[in-house]
Amino acid sequence: MFWDRKATKALTEPQIRDLLGDPDWLKGVSFGDEGILEVQIDSSTLDDNRAKTLRADLIETLSSHKLIRHIIIVDRPSKPEKKVSSQKPRHTLLSTRPQKPTHAHEIAADGQPNTMTRRVRKGARLTDEALEQTQPKRSLVAPIDGIKRIVAVASAKGGVGKSTVAVNLAVAFAKQGMRVGLLDADIYGPSVPTMLNTTEISPETDENGKLIPAEAYGVQTLSIGYLTDPDAPMIWRGPIVQSAISQMLKDAVWGSKKQPLDVLILDTPPGTGDAQLALAQKVPITAALLVTTPQEVALADVRRGAAMFAKTHVPVLGIVETMSWFEDASGERHYIMGEGGGVEIARDLGLPLLAQIPLLPSIREGGDSGVPSALKDEKAASYFKNLAREVAFSLDALQTKSAPEIVFED
């Protein structure tokens, strides 16, 4: 649908003031071509708490109007500031709909910067203020019958070993006698059936039409890979993906009131898009793990993943670093993917580094053969057992309701 410039002239200043309730802190409004609305406020007349939430409230109120495409908020305090500054008033520019590209380097005929073009500092849209304005908060989500705790294993970047960690973590929990479930929510690339050697399984339904999870190595598991042709591309849009995940999670017999799952491991899709945000907001996730490799290109995405969980109020238990090093026959370590990245990002985010898992041939072989290395290889199994121990301790520290007593035997 093309933008109608004539339609924007129908929105007048009195209408905008009426929409906002004509408050005292509103100093002026200006509505121009292409749906650009400039709102001038005076936050100095408000208390600190109200001043902090004012911008977010303005965005929420104004962005729903169909004629408003861009919102510029200009704060011009009436009270004199302590420090004299020649800087112009602060502007917050949030695009509520697609906008035409601008050029930050354009200058006017007099040699001064073009006033219609504002240079945006790199990373400005990732600040806490911007995230508060653009991302909805997580609402209260009802618990799922038969599941005590849900742990999301997430990575903001694909190819870092997220599914390998999820599968082996679930198996490590099951080896300790816990009732464990594993939901493969990676719709576009379900790898759990291969890693558990369950590719030929077709889940059955009970008398109520609910899916009965398959069982492998003591782990109850469901995956979209059990329900679709493995060679067919998953050309699904966001709402269909969310519906499929919701059905596998809520319309399945994971446990019962008498024997609920102690923990359900949720192997989430990589990234921080619509599907991931919907999971964080609509699924009663107890906590999350962030999986990364040591290389910087993966660490940058971890920060985005951590921000997403923080804004949706999902606790992050810590960081799991995979492919940390390769150890040759002589015992010398080679840091093929970089060194210290997991330690650095954990420190920057204020999170514990729960595990560093090296590049071991047995881990790759276990995934390809369908027999997870946490089951058979002593060296690899020790890494995943220690990770499961750390996750169990961290979950207990959250003091969630109806938490099972988790005991690890040496």
Short mmCIF file of C-alpha atoms in Angstrom, two decimals:
data_model
loop_
_atom_site.label_atom_id
_atom_site.label_comp_id
_atom_site.label_asym_id
_atom_site.label_seq_id
_atom_site.Cartn_x
_atom_site.Cartn_y
_atom_site.Cartn_z
CA MET A 1 0.00 0.00 0.00
CA PHE A 2 1.46 3.36 -1.08
CA TRP A 3 1.75 6.31 1.25
CA ASP A 4 -0.79 9.07 0.65
CA ARG A 5 0.75 12.42 1.49
CA LYS A 6 -2.61 14.18 1.35
CA ALA A 7 -3.96 11.98 4.12
CA THR A 8 -1.38 13.32 6.58
CA LYS A 9 -2.82 16.84 6.43
CA ALA A 10 -5.99 15.62 8.13
CA LEU A 11 -4.21 15.25 11.49
CA THR A 12 -4.14 18.64 13.22
CA GLU A 13 -2.42 19.93 16.35
CA PRO A 14 -5.67 20.11 18.36
CA GLN A 15 -6.36 16.49 17.47
CA ILE A 16 -2.93 15.41 18.67
CA ARG A 17 -3.27 17.43 21.88
CA ASP A 18 -6.68 15.90 22.47
CA LEU A 19 -5.21 12.42 21.88
CA LEU A 20 -2.61 13.07 24.59
CA GLY A 21 -5.03 14.79 26.97
CA ASP A 22 -3.40 18.23 26.50
CA PRO A 23 -1.04 17.87 29.53
CA ASP A 24 1.00 20.73 30.98
CA TRP A 25 4.32 19.17 29.93
CA LEU A 26 3.28 19.22 26.25
CA LYS A 27 4.85 22.36 24.75
CA GLY A 28 4.09 21.89 21.09
CA VAL A 29 3.44 19.45 18.28
CA SER A 30 4.21 19.53 14.59
CA PHE A 31 2.88 17.10 11.98
CA GLY A 32 4.41 17.16 8.52
CA ASP A 33 4.66 15.28 5.27
CA GLU A 34 5.24 11.53 5.21
CA GLY A 35 3.70 11.11 8.64
CA ILE A 36 6.50 12.72 10.69
CA LEU A 37 5.26 13.88 14.09
CA GLU A 38 7.46 16.05 16.32
CA VAL A 39 6.43 16.34 19.96
CA GLN A 40 8.04 18.99 22.18
CA ILE A 41 7.95 18.22 25.88
CA ASP A 42 9.24 19.69 29.13
CA SER A 43 10.26 16.87 31.44
CA SER A 44 11.57 19.26 34.12
CA THR A 45 8.02 19.78 35.37
CA LEU A 46 7.67 16.06 36.20
CA ASP A 47 9.05 13.91 38.97
CA ASP A 48 11.91 11.54 38.14
CA ASN A 49 9.75 8.40 37.85
CA ARG A 50 7.24 10.01 35.51
CA ALA A 51 10.00 11.58 33.42
CA LYS A 52 11.57 8.15 32.88
CA THR A 53 8.35 6.59 31.61
CA LEU A 54 7.07 9.55 29.64
CA ARG A 55 8.80 8.73 26.36
CA ALA A 56 7.68 5.10 26.43
CA ASP A 57 4.10 6.16 27.16
CA LEU A 58 4.16 8.67 24.32
CA ILE A 59 5.40 6.09 21.84
CA GLU A 60 2.79 3.56 22.96
CA THR A 61 -0.04 6.10 22.61
CA LEU A 62 0.99 7.69 19.33
CA SER A 63 2.41 4.75 17.37
CA SER A 64 -1.01 3.10 17.15
CA HIS A 65 -2.37 5.99 15.04
CA LYS A 66 -2.50 4.97 11.40
CA LEU A 67 -1.36 8.36 10.06
CA ILE A 68 1.79 8.58 12.20
CA ARG A 69 4.81 6.95 10.60
CA HIS A 70 7.71 8.53 12.54
CA ILE A 71 7.84 10.07 16.00
CA ILE A 72 10.43 12.63 17.11
CA ILE A 73 10.44 13.58 20.79
CA VAL A 74 12.22 16.83 21.68
CA ASP A 75 12.84 17.54 25.37
CA ARG A 76 13.23 21.27 26.13
CA PRO A 77 13.43 21.70 29.91
CA SER A 78 12.22 25.06 31.17
CA LYS A 79 14.45 24.88 34.26
CA PRO A 80 18.04 26.07 33.76
CA GLU A 81 20.54 23.23 33.76
CA LYS A 82 23.60 23.28 35.97
CA LYS A 83 26.03 22.82 33.12
CA VAL A 84 25.95 25.22 30.22
CA SER A 85 26.03 23.29 26.97
CA SER A 86 25.84 24.35 23.35
CA GLN A 87 24.32 21.03 22.36
CA LYS A 88 20.91 20.92 20.78
CA PRO A 89 17.97 19.35 22.63
CA ARG A 90 18.01 15.56 22.74
CA HIS A 91 15.94 13.79 20.09
CA THR A 92 14.58 10.30 20.16
CA LEU A 93 13.64 9.01 16.72
CA LEU A 94 11.66 5.80 16.55
CA SER A 95 10.33 4.52 13.23
CA THR A 96 6.96 2.91 13.74
CA ARG A 97 6.66 1.97 10.06
CA PRO A 98 9.11 1.55 7.12
CA GLN A 99 10.75 4.83 6.19
CA LYS A 100 12.63 6.22 3.25
CA PRO A 101 16.42 6.10 3.53
CA THR A 102 18.15 9.27 4.71
CA HIS A 103 21.74 10.41 4.30
CA ALA A 104 23.50 11.48 7.47
CA HIS A 105 26.26 13.22 5.45
CA GLU A 106 23.97 15.71 3.66
CA ILE A 107 24.66 19.40 4.34
CA ALA A 108 22.72 22.53 3.55
CA ALA A 109 23.80 25.31 1.20
CA ASP A 110 25.27 27.32 4.07
CA GLY A 111 27.64 24.50 4.98
CA GLN A 112 25.77 23.52 8.13
CA PRO A 113 24.35 20.04 8.70
CA ASN A 114 20.93 19.55 7.16
CA THR A 115 18.42 19.99 9.98
CA MET A 116 16.09 17.39 8.43
CA THR A 117 18.81 14.75 8.75
CA ARG A 118 19.94 13.48 12.16
CA ARG A 119 22.98 11.33 12.65
CA VAL A 120 22.13 8.33 14.84
CA ARG A 121 24.88 7.02 17.07
CA LYS A 122 25.79 3.40 16.31
CA GLY A 123 24.00 1.15 18.77
CA ALA A 124 21.54 3.85 19.84
CA ARG A 125 18.58 1.60 19.05
CA LEU A 126 19.96 -1.08 21.38
CA THR A 127 19.91 1.07 24.49
CA ASP A 128 17.70 0.21 27.45
CA GLU A 129 15.45 3.16 26.68
CA ALA A 130 14.86 2.07 23.08
CA LEU A 131 14.25 -1.53 24.09
CA GLU A 132 11.74 -0.46 26.73
CA GLN A 133 9.85 1.53 24.11
CA THR A 134 9.80 -1.05 21.35
CA GLN A 135 9.62 -4.44 23.07
CA PRO A 136 6.55 -5.48 25.06
CA LYS A 137 6.95 -6.85 28.52
CA ARG A 138 6.39 -10.51 29.32
CA SER A 139 2.95 -11.07 30.71
CA LEU A 140 2.09 -13.68 33.33
CA VAL A 141 2.01 -17.09 31.67
CA ALA A 142 0.11 -20.01 33.14
CA PRO A 143 2.19 -23.11 33.95
CA ILE A 144 1.82 -26.20 31.79
CA ASP A 145 0.37 -29.30 33.38
CA GLY A 146 2.89 -32.06 33.84
CA ILE A 147 5.99 -29.83 33.64
CA LYS A 148 7.75 -28.38 36.68
CA ARG A 149 10.47 -26.40 34.96
CA ILE A 150 11.31 -25.34 31.41
CA VAL A 151 14.90 -24.51 30.49
CA ALA A 152 15.43 -22.83 27.11
CA VAL A 153 18.74 -23.57 25.41
CA ALA A 154 19.22 -20.61 23.10
CA SER A 155 21.72 -19.04 20.77
CA ALA A 156 21.30 -15.83 18.86
CA LYS A 157 23.41 -17.35 16.08
CA GLY A 158 23.13 -20.68 14.29
CA GLY A 159 25.89 -23.25 14.04
CA VAL A 160 27.31 -22.86 17.55
CA GLY A 161 26.28 -26.27 18.90
CA LYS A 162 23.02 -25.29 20.57
CA SER A 163 21.19 -28.52 19.72
CA THR A 164 24.22 -30.59 20.74
CA VAL A 165 24.17 -28.93 24.15
CA ALA A 166 20.39 -29.36 24.49
CA VAL A 167 20.46 -33.08 23.63
CA ASN A 168 23.44 -33.96 25.82
CA LEU A 169 22.16 -31.85 28.71
CA ALA A 170 18.84 -33.71 28.60
CA VAL A 171 20.61 -37.08 28.50
CA ALA A 172 22.89 -36.05 31.39
CA PHE A 173 19.82 -35.15 33.48
CA ALA A 174 18.14 -38.46 32.59
CA LYS A 175 21.25 -40.40 33.66
CA GLN A 176 20.76 -38.95 37.13
CA GLY A 177 17.28 -40.42 37.35
CA MET A 178 15.35 -37.25 36.57
CA ARG A 179 12.19 -37.19 34.48
CA VAL A 180 13.29 -35.17 31.45
CA GLY A 181 11.64 -33.93 28.28
CA LEU A 182 13.23 -32.43 25.17
CA LEU A 183 11.22 -30.26 22.77
CA ASP A 184 12.89 -29.52 19.46
CA ALA A 185 11.49 -26.06 18.70
CA ASP A 186 13.99 -25.41 15.91
CA ILE A 187 11.30 -25.62 13.23
CA TYR A 188 13.48 -24.75 10.24
CA GLY A 189 16.35 -27.09 11.12
CA PRO A 190 15.22 -29.88 13.46
CA SER A 191 18.31 -31.93 14.32
CA VAL A 192 17.17 -33.69 17.48
CA PRO A 193 15.72 -36.72 15.60
CA THR A 194 19.14 -37.37 14.06
CA MET A 195 20.99 -36.85 17.32
CA LEU A 196 18.69 -39.27 19.18
CA ASN A 197 18.33 -41.76 16.30
CA THR A 198 14.56 -41.25 16.25
CA THR A 199 14.08 -40.15 12.65
CA GLU A 200 11.71 -43.07 11.89
CA ILE A 201 9.40 -42.35 14.82
CA SER A 202 5.82 -41.20 14.26
CA PRO A 203 4.25 -39.94 17.50
CA GLU A 204 0.90 -41.37 18.51
CA THR A 205 -2.00 -39.60 20.19
CA ASP A 206 -3.97 -40.53 23.31
CA GLU A 207 -7.75 -40.76 23.68
CA ASN A 208 -7.94 -36.97 24.02
CA GLY A 209 -6.03 -36.37 20.79
CA LYS A 210 -2.87 -35.18 22.54
CA LEU A 211 0.55 -36.09 21.20
CA ILE A 212 2.50 -38.74 23.09
CA PRO A 213 6.22 -37.87 23.09
CA ALA A 214 8.67 -40.49 21.86
CA GLU A 215 11.27 -41.78 24.32
CA ALA A 216 14.99 -42.17 23.70
CA TYR A 217 17.69 -42.80 26.30
CA GLY A 218 15.27 -41.96 29.11
CA VAL A 219 14.27 -38.63 27.52
CA GLN A 220 10.75 -37.84 26.31
CA THR A 221 11.05 -35.95 23.05
CA LEU A 222 8.98 -34.20 20.38
CA SER A 223 10.19 -32.55 17.20
CA ILE A 224 8.65 -31.13 14.06
CA GLY A 225 10.98 -33.60 12.35
CA TYR A 226 8.68 -36.42 13.50
CA LEU A 227 5.69 -34.85 11.77
CA THR A 228 7.05 -33.62 8.42
CA ASP A 229 8.98 -34.89 5.43
CA PRO A 230 12.68 -34.52 6.33
CA ASP A 231 13.53 -33.46 2.76
CA ALA A 232 10.73 -30.88 2.45
CA PRO A 233 11.62 -27.21 3.10
CA MET A 234 9.77 -25.55 5.96
CA ILE A 235 8.35 -22.50 4.18
CA TRP A 236 6.36 -21.25 7.17
CA ARG A 237 5.71 -17.74 8.35
CA GLY A 238 5.97 -16.59 11.96
CA PRO A 239 2.37 -17.27 13.14
CA ILE A 240 2.45 -20.83 11.78
CA VAL A 241 5.79 -21.48 13.46
CA GLN A 242 4.45 -20.19 16.78
CA SER A 243 1.32 -22.32 16.44
CA ALA A 244 3.36 -25.47 15.74
CA ILE A 245 5.61 -24.91 18.77
CA SER A 246 2.61 -24.14 20.98
CA GLN A 247 0.87 -27.34 19.91
CA MET A 248 3.90 -29.53 20.58
CA LEU A 249 4.31 -27.90 23.97
CA LYS A 250 0.75 -27.60 25.25
CA ASP A 251 -1.10 -30.33 23.31
CA ALA A 252 1.24 -33.13 24.36
CA VAL A 253 1.31 -35.53 27.29
CA TRP A 254 4.65 -34.57 28.82
CA GLY A 255 3.83 -35.73 32.30
CA SER A 256 1.05 -36.05 34.83
CA LYS A 257 0.10 -34.46 38.13
CA LYS A 258 1.49 -37.45 39.99
CA GLN A 259 4.61 -37.80 37.85
CA PRO A 260 5.42 -34.46 36.22
CA LEU A 261 8.61 -33.81 34.31
CA ASP A 262 11.35 -32.46 36.53
CA VAL A 263 12.59 -30.37 33.63
CA LEU A 264 11.77 -29.82 29.95
CA ILE A 265 14.69 -28.77 27.78
CA LEU A 266 13.56 -26.41 25.02
CA ASP A 267 15.86 -26.38 22.00
CA THR A 268 14.92 -22.97 20.61
CA PRO A 269 15.38 -21.65 17.06
CA PRO A 270 18.56 -19.60 16.58
CA GLY A 271 18.22 -15.84 16.46
CA THR A 272 16.16 -13.17 18.24
CA GLY A 273 13.26 -12.83 15.84
CA ASP A 274 9.51 -13.17 16.09
CA ALA A 275 9.49 -16.89 16.98
CA GLN A 276 12.05 -16.45 19.75
CA LEU A 277 10.26 -13.43 21.20
CA ALA A 278 6.94 -15.29 21.17
CA LEU A 279 8.52 -18.20 23.04
CA ALA A 280 10.01 -15.90 25.66
CA GLN A 281 6.68 -14.10 26.18
CA LYS A 282 4.10 -16.88 25.87
CA VAL A 283 5.85 -19.94 27.29
CA PRO A 284 6.39 -20.24 31.07
CA ILE A 285 10.16 -20.55 30.72
CA THR A 286 11.87 -20.96 34.07
CA ALA A 287 15.30 -19.92 32.84
CA ALA A 288 17.56 -19.91 29.78
CA LEU A 289 21.08 -20.88 28.78
CA LEU A 290 23.00 -18.97 26.11
CA VAL A 291 25.28 -21.04 23.89
CA THR A 292 28.16 -19.47 21.97
CA THR A 293 31.55 -20.15 20.46
CA PRO A 294 34.58 -18.07 21.52
CA GLN A 295 34.72 -16.09 18.27
CA GLU A 296 33.68 -12.44 18.30
CA VAL A 297 31.11 -12.81 15.50
CA ALA A 298 29.12 -15.16 17.75
CA LEU A 299 29.62 -13.12 20.93
CA ALA A 300 27.99 -10.05 19.37
CA ASP A 301 24.80 -12.07 18.89
CA VAL A 302 24.91 -13.37 22.46
CA ARG A 303 24.51 -9.81 23.69
CA ARG A 304 21.31 -9.49 21.65
CA GLY A 305 20.01 -12.78 23.01
CA ALA A 306 20.74 -11.71 26.58
CA ALA A 307 18.96 -8.39 25.99
CA MET A 308 15.89 -10.19 24.63
CA PHE A 309 15.60 -12.44 27.68
CA ALA A 310 16.24 -9.52 30.02
CA LYS A 311 13.43 -7.47 28.49
CA THR A 312 11.02 -10.41 28.64
CA HIS A 313 12.00 -11.12 32.27
CA VAL A 314 13.37 -14.61 31.65
CA PRO A 315 16.33 -15.36 33.97
CA VAL A 316 19.53 -16.37 32.18
CA LEU A 317 21.43 -19.00 34.17
CA GLY A 318 24.70 -18.44 32.35
CA ILE A 319 26.86 -18.92 29.27
CA VAL A 320 27.91 -22.23 27.71
CA GLU A 321 30.96 -21.96 25.46
CA THR A 322 31.32 -24.65 22.81
CA MET A 323 34.27 -25.45 20.51
CA SER A 324 36.50 -23.92 23.16
CA TRP A 325 39.66 -25.69 22.00
CA PHE A 326 40.99 -28.75 20.24
CA GLU A 327 43.39 -31.03 22.07
CA ASP A 328 45.86 -33.01 19.98
CA ALA A 329 47.35 -36.41 20.79
CA SER A 330 50.14 -34.84 22.83
CA GLY A 331 47.67 -33.00 25.03
CA GLU A 332 48.39 -29.55 23.63
CA ARG A 333 45.37 -27.28 23.23
CA HIS A 334 44.72 -25.39 20.02
CA TYR A 335 42.21 -22.52 20.17
CA ILE A 336 40.85 -22.82 16.66
CA MET A 337 37.76 -20.65 17.26
CA GLY A 338 39.53 -18.09 19.42
CA GLU A 339 40.31 -17.99 23.11
CA GLY A 340 38.58 -16.45 26.11
CA GLY A 341 35.48 -15.22 24.31
CA GLY A 342 33.06 -17.01 26.62
CA VAL A 343 34.85 -15.74 29.70
CA GLU A 344 34.78 -12.20 28.37
CA ILE A 345 31.10 -12.14 27.42
CA ALA A 346 30.11 -13.75 30.72
CA ARG A 347 32.01 -11.06 32.59
CA ASP A 348 30.52 -8.28 30.47
CA LEU A 349 26.97 -9.54 31.01
CA GLY A 350 27.48 -10.35 34.69
CA LEU A 351 26.63 -14.03 34.11
CA PRO A 352 28.47 -17.20 35.16
CA LEU A 353 30.34 -19.25 32.58
CA LEU A 354 28.69 -22.62 33.20
CA ALA A 355 30.87 -24.72 30.91
CA GLN A 356 33.60 -24.70 28.29
CA ILE A 357 33.15 -27.68 26.00
CA PRO A 358 36.06 -28.48 23.68
CA LEU A 359 36.02 -29.80 20.13
CA LEU A 360 35.94 -33.56 20.72
CA PRO A 361 35.50 -36.06 17.87
CA SER A 362 33.23 -38.15 20.11
CA ILE A 363 30.74 -35.29 20.43
CA ARG A 364 30.44 -34.97 16.67
CA GLU A 365 30.31 -38.75 16.19
CA GLY A 366 27.64 -39.07 18.87
CA GLY A 367 25.45 -36.50 17.15
CA ASP A 368 25.81 -38.12 13.74
CA SER A 369 25.26 -41.69 14.98
CA GLY A 370 22.29 -40.88 17.16
CA VAL A 371 24.02 -41.98 20.38
CA PRO A 372 24.81 -38.82 22.40
CA SER A 373 28.34 -38.63 23.73
CA ALA A 374 26.97 -37.92 27.21
CA LEU A 375 26.01 -41.60 27.28
CA LYS A 376 29.21 -43.35 26.30
CA ASP A 377 32.37 -41.26 26.07
CA GLU A 378 33.77 -40.68 29.55
CA LYS A 379 35.64 -37.49 28.67
CA ALA A 380 32.74 -35.84 26.86
CA ALA A 381 30.21 -37.16 29.37
CA SER A 382 32.11 -35.46 32.20
CA TYR A 383 31.68 -32.04 30.56
CA PHE A 384 27.94 -32.47 30.15
CA LYS A 385 27.53 -33.97 33.62
CA ASN A 386 29.27 -30.93 35.12
CA LEU A 387 27.07 -28.65 33.02
CA ALA A 388 23.94 -30.45 34.24
CA ARG A 389 25.18 -30.07 37.81
CA GLU A 390 25.68 -26.32 37.37
CA VAL A 391 22.26 -25.91 35.74
CA ALA A 392 20.60 -27.90 38.54
CA PHE A 393 22.25 -25.78 41.23
CA SER A 394 21.28 -22.58 39.41
CA LEU A 395 17.67 -23.72 39.04
CA ASP A 396 17.48 -24.50 42.75
CA ALA A 397 18.89 -21.05 43.49
CA LEU A 398 15.93 -19.49 41.66
CA GLN A 399 13.69 -20.98 44.39
CA THR A 400 10.92 -21.91 42.03
CA LYS A 401 7.80 -23.56 43.35
CA SER A 402 7.54 -27.34 43.51
CA ALA A 403 11.24 -27.71 42.76
CA PRO A 404 12.50 -31.30 42.82
CA GLU A 405 15.50 -32.26 44.91
CA ILE A 406 18.29 -32.89 42.45
CA VAL A 407 21.12 -35.16 43.57
CA PHE A 408 24.17 -35.96 41.48
CA GLU A 409 26.02 -39.16 42.27
CA ASP A 410 29.73 -39.31 41.63
#
